[in-house]
């Protein structure tokens, strides 16, 4: 099963979902991630995923244009903006929305690093729970 995790900037939530899918569902799911625009990889997301044993340091922030030629069975949008602006995918592509809080937005006014990391950890763990249930959690 080929799944694309799509978010606004492919910097945090979609990258975490791809990382979890590659870590937990190897051989079951071929995971990719992209954004509507490219924002770069979020260092807090990389850090909390590393704490959980998933190395995302080699991931790149991508847009859909970077994935030209790849075919997906399912596109999972992880934020409202991506869901609202998700482009048309030809063929039998299933589109599913599973929204998760946006850590950068939630942490915009925070200055305490541990408080910031706790937000990223919570979202990381919520995404892990969703990905752990794949493909069944798509229903």
PDB file of C-alpha atoms in Angstrom:
ATOM      1  CA  UNK A   1       0.000   0.000   0.000  1.00  0.00           C
ATOM      2  CA  UNK A   2       1.412   3.398  -1.028  1.00  0.00           C
ATOM      3  CA  UNK A   3       0.380   6.247   1.268  1.00  0.00           C
ATOM      4  CA  UNK A   4       1.121   9.941   0.923  1.00  0.00           C
ATOM      5  CA  UNK A   5       0.944  12.008   4.107  1.00  0.00           C
ATOM      6  CA  UNK A   6       0.130  15.569   3.067  1.00  0.00           C
ATOM      7  CA  UNK A   7       0.366  18.706   5.197  1.00  0.00           C
ATOM      8  CA  UNK A   8       0.852  22.400   4.562  1.00  0.00           C
ATOM      9  CA  UNK A   9       4.638  22.623   4.785  1.00  0.00           C
ATOM     10  CA  UNK A  10       5.955  19.045   5.058  1.00  0.00           C
ATOM     11  CA  UNK A  11       8.049  20.156   8.013  1.00  0.00           C
ATOM     12  CA  UNK A  12       6.479  18.446  11.013  1.00  0.00           C
ATOM     13  CA  UNK A  13       3.275  16.339  11.082  1.00  0.00           C
ATOM     14  CA  UNK A  14       3.563  14.747   7.643  1.00  0.00           C
ATOM     15  CA  UNK A  15       7.258  14.071   8.237  1.00  0.00           C
ATOM     16  CA  UNK A  16       6.478  12.405  11.581  1.00  0.00           C
ATOM     17  CA  UNK A  17       3.774  10.280   9.940  1.00  0.00           C
ATOM     18  CA  UNK A  18       6.163   9.190   7.200  1.00  0.00           C
ATOM     19  CA  UNK A  19       8.827   8.412   9.792  1.00  0.00           C
ATOM     20  CA  UNK A  20       6.443   6.327  11.887  1.00  0.00           C
ATOM     21  CA  UNK A  21       5.109   4.473   8.848  1.00  0.00           C
ATOM     22  CA  UNK A  22       8.618   3.596   7.673  1.00  0.00           C
ATOM     23  CA  UNK A  23       9.561   2.522  11.207  1.00  0.00           C
ATOM     24  CA  UNK A  24       6.408   0.628  12.199  1.00  0.00           C
ATOM     25  CA  UNK A  25       4.949  -0.555   8.891  1.00  0.00           C
ATOM     26  CA  UNK A  26       7.943  -1.527   6.795  1.00  0.00           C
ATOM     27  CA  UNK A  27       6.860  -4.130   4.261  1.00  0.00           C
ATOM     28  CA  UNK A  28       3.178  -3.204   4.685  1.00  0.00           C
ATOM     29  CA  UNK A  29       3.146   0.463   3.727  1.00  0.00           C
ATOM     30  CA  UNK A  30       5.340   2.460   1.388  1.00  0.00           C
ATOM     31  CA  UNK A  31       5.152   5.935   2.896  1.00  0.00           C
ATOM     32  CA  UNK A  32       5.892   9.334   1.436  1.00  0.00           C
ATOM     33  CA  UNK A  33       5.204  12.830   2.656  1.00  0.00           C
ATOM     34  CA  UNK A  34       4.824  16.199   1.002  1.00  0.00           C
ATOM     35  CA  UNK A  35       3.469  19.652   1.586  1.00  0.00           C
ATOM     36  CA  UNK A  36       1.481  22.187  -0.338  1.00  0.00           C
ATOM     37  CA  UNK A  37       4.585  24.384   0.052  1.00  0.00           C
ATOM     38  CA  UNK A  38       8.108  23.556   1.251  1.00  0.00           C
ATOM     39  CA  UNK A  39       8.938  24.784   4.777  1.00  0.00           C
ATOM     40  CA  UNK A  40      12.088  22.836   5.611  1.00  0.00           C
ATOM     41  CA  UNK A  41      12.407  20.172   8.276  1.00  0.00           C
ATOM     42  CA  UNK A  42      11.355  21.228  11.773  1.00  0.00           C
ATOM     43  CA  UNK A  43      14.227  20.616  14.246  1.00  0.00           C
ATOM     44  CA  UNK A  44      11.867  19.971  17.174  1.00  0.00           C
ATOM     45  CA  UNK A  45      10.063  17.283  15.153  1.00  0.00           C
ATOM     46  CA  UNK A  46      13.396  15.663  14.298  1.00  0.00           C
ATOM     47  CA  UNK A  47      14.425  15.784  17.949  1.00  0.00           C
ATOM     48  CA  UNK A  48      11.280  14.205  19.432  1.00  0.00           C
ATOM     49  CA  UNK A  49      11.213  11.508  16.772  1.00  0.00           C
ATOM     50  CA  UNK A  50      14.854  10.703  17.545  1.00  0.00           C
ATOM     51  CA  UNK A  51      13.900  10.379  21.230  1.00  0.00           C
ATOM     52  CA  UNK A  52      11.384   7.739  20.133  1.00  0.00           C
ATOM     53  CA  UNK A  53      13.945   5.848  18.062  1.00  0.00           C
ATOM     54  CA  UNK A  54      13.043   7.190  14.607  1.00  0.00           C
ATOM     55  CA  UNK A  55      15.749   9.034  12.662  1.00  0.00           C
ATOM     56  CA  UNK A  56      14.276  11.731  10.421  1.00  0.00           C
ATOM     57  CA  UNK A  57      17.479  13.737  10.104  1.00  0.00           C
ATOM     58  CA  UNK A  58      17.924  12.637   6.483  1.00  0.00           C
ATOM     59  CA  UNK A  59      14.376  13.573   5.428  1.00  0.00           C
ATOM     60  CA  UNK A  60      13.826  16.476   3.061  1.00  0.00           C
ATOM     61  CA  UNK A  61      10.866  18.827   2.952  1.00  0.00           C
ATOM     62  CA  UNK A  62       9.059  18.102  -0.329  1.00  0.00           C
ATOM     63  CA  UNK A  63       6.170  19.412  -2.369  1.00  0.00           C
ATOM     64  CA  UNK A  64       3.914  17.373  -4.615  1.00  0.00           C
ATOM     65  CA  UNK A  65       6.035  18.432  -7.584  1.00  0.00           C
ATOM     66  CA  UNK A  66       8.936  16.502  -6.039  1.00  0.00           C
ATOM     67  CA  UNK A  67       6.862  13.305  -6.151  1.00  0.00           C
ATOM     68  CA  UNK A  68       5.889  13.455  -9.810  1.00  0.00           C
ATOM     69  CA  UNK A  69       5.582   9.967 -11.235  1.00  0.00           C
ATOM     70  CA  UNK A  70       4.749   8.263  -7.932  1.00  0.00           C
ATOM     71  CA  UNK A  71       1.330   6.681  -7.584  1.00  0.00           C
ATOM     72  CA  UNK A  72      -0.538   6.483  -4.298  1.00  0.00           C
ATOM     73  CA  UNK A  73      -3.370   4.302  -3.070  1.00  0.00           C
ATOM     74  CA  UNK A  74      -4.260   6.760  -0.329  1.00  0.00           C
ATOM     75  CA  UNK A  75      -3.573  10.414   0.434  1.00  0.00           C
ATOM     76  CA  UNK A  76      -3.907  11.275   4.118  1.00  0.00           C
ATOM     77  CA  UNK A  77      -4.197  14.991   4.865  1.00  0.00           C
ATOM     78  CA  UNK A  78      -3.004  15.873   8.354  1.00  0.00           C
ATOM     79  CA  UNK A  79      -4.071  19.507   8.583  1.00  0.00           C
ATOM     80  CA  UNK A  80      -7.127  21.502   7.596  1.00  0.00           C
ATOM     81  CA  UNK A  81      -5.281  23.629   5.041  1.00  0.00           C
ATOM     82  CA  UNK A  82      -3.968  20.584   3.191  1.00  0.00           C
ATOM     83  CA  UNK A  83      -7.409  18.991   3.282  1.00  0.00           C
ATOM     84  CA  UNK A  84      -9.028  22.119   1.850  1.00  0.00           C
ATOM     85  CA  UNK A  85      -6.396  22.651  -0.852  1.00  0.00           C
ATOM     86  CA  UNK A  86      -5.559  19.021  -1.632  1.00  0.00           C
ATOM     87  CA  UNK A  87      -5.151  18.725  -5.381  1.00  0.00           C
ATOM     88  CA  UNK A  88      -6.926  16.184  -7.499  1.00  0.00           C
ATOM     89  CA  UNK A  89      -5.187  12.833  -7.803  1.00  0.00           C
ATOM     90  CA  UNK A  90      -6.090  10.790 -10.884  1.00  0.00           C
ATOM     91  CA  UNK A  91      -7.251   7.196 -10.695  1.00  0.00           C
ATOM     92  CA  UNK A  92      -8.554   5.340  -7.677  1.00  0.00           C
ATOM     93  CA  UNK A  93      -6.738   7.370  -5.017  1.00  0.00           C
ATOM     94  CA  UNK A  94      -8.549   7.319  -1.703  1.00  0.00           C
ATOM     95  CA  UNK A  95      -8.430  10.610   0.185  1.00  0.00           C
ATOM     96  CA  UNK A  96      -8.693  10.593   3.995  1.00  0.00           C
ATOM     97  CA  UNK A  97      -8.388  13.455   6.476  1.00  0.00           C
ATOM     98  CA  UNK A  98      -6.953  12.872   9.962  1.00  0.00           C
ATOM     99  CA  UNK A  99      -6.229  16.227  11.528  1.00  0.00           C
ATOM    100  CA  UNK A 100      -3.585  16.713  14.204  1.00  0.00           C
ATOM    101  CA  UNK A 101      -2.667  19.853  16.127  1.00  0.00           C
ATOM    102  CA  UNK A 102       0.095  21.971  14.600  1.00  0.00           C
ATOM    103  CA  UNK A 103       2.990  22.108  17.093  1.00  0.00           C
ATOM    104  CA  UNK A 104       4.645  25.229  15.606  1.00  0.00           C
ATOM    105  CA  UNK A 105       1.381  27.169  15.919  1.00  0.00           C
ATOM    106  CA  UNK A 106       0.715  25.922  19.439  1.00  0.00           C
ATOM    107  CA  UNK A 107       4.247  26.849  20.511  1.00  0.00           C
ATOM    108  CA  UNK A 108       4.459  30.239  18.800  1.00  0.00           C
ATOM    109  CA  UNK A 109       4.378  32.182  22.076  1.00  0.00           C
ATOM    110  CA  UNK A 110       6.271  29.645  24.200  1.00  0.00           C
ATOM    111  CA  UNK A 111       9.845  30.241  25.296  1.00  0.00           C
ATOM    112  CA  UNK A 112      10.451  27.262  27.591  1.00  0.00           C
ATOM    113  CA  UNK A 113      12.079  24.507  25.527  1.00  0.00           C
ATOM    114  CA  UNK A 114      10.697  21.685  27.682  1.00  0.00           C
ATOM    115  CA  UNK A 115       7.183  23.072  27.295  1.00  0.00           C
ATOM    116  CA  UNK A 116       7.687  23.265  23.521  1.00  0.00           C
ATOM    117  CA  UNK A 117       9.029  19.710  23.370  1.00  0.00           C
ATOM    118  CA  UNK A 118       6.073  18.411  25.388  1.00  0.00           C
ATOM    119  CA  UNK A 119       3.696  19.721  22.697  1.00  0.00           C
ATOM    120  CA  UNK A 120       5.743  18.058  19.949  1.00  0.00           C
ATOM    121  CA  UNK A 121       5.868  14.800  21.937  1.00  0.00           C
ATOM    122  CA  UNK A 122       2.102  14.755  22.401  1.00  0.00           C
ATOM    123  CA  UNK A 123       1.466  15.220  18.671  1.00  0.00           C
ATOM    124  CA  UNK A 124       4.213  12.685  17.841  1.00  0.00           C
ATOM    125  CA  UNK A 125       2.499  10.111  20.055  1.00  0.00           C
ATOM    126  CA  UNK A 126      -0.942  10.828  18.577  1.00  0.00           C
ATOM    127  CA  UNK A 127       0.447  10.362  15.067  1.00  0.00           C
ATOM    128  CA  UNK A 128       2.165   7.141  16.148  1.00  0.00           C
ATOM    129  CA  UNK A 129      -1.145   5.765  17.451  1.00  0.00           C
ATOM    130  CA  UNK A 130      -2.833   6.568  14.118  1.00  0.00           C
ATOM    131  CA  UNK A 131      -0.017   5.073  12.026  1.00  0.00           C
ATOM    132  CA  UNK A 132       0.156   1.970  14.248  1.00  0.00           C
ATOM    133  CA  UNK A 133      -3.406   1.180  13.254  1.00  0.00           C
ATOM    134  CA  UNK A 134      -2.810   1.474   9.518  1.00  0.00           C
ATOM    135  CA  UNK A 135      -4.293   0.416   7.207  1.00  0.00           C
ATOM    136  CA  UNK A 136      -7.347  -0.228   9.426  1.00  0.00           C
ATOM    137  CA  UNK A 137      -7.312   3.272  10.946  1.00  0.00           C
ATOM    138  CA  UNK A 138      -8.159   4.689   7.508  1.00  0.00           C
ATOM    139  CA  UNK A 139     -11.750   3.456   7.865  1.00  0.00           C
TER     140      UNK A 139
END
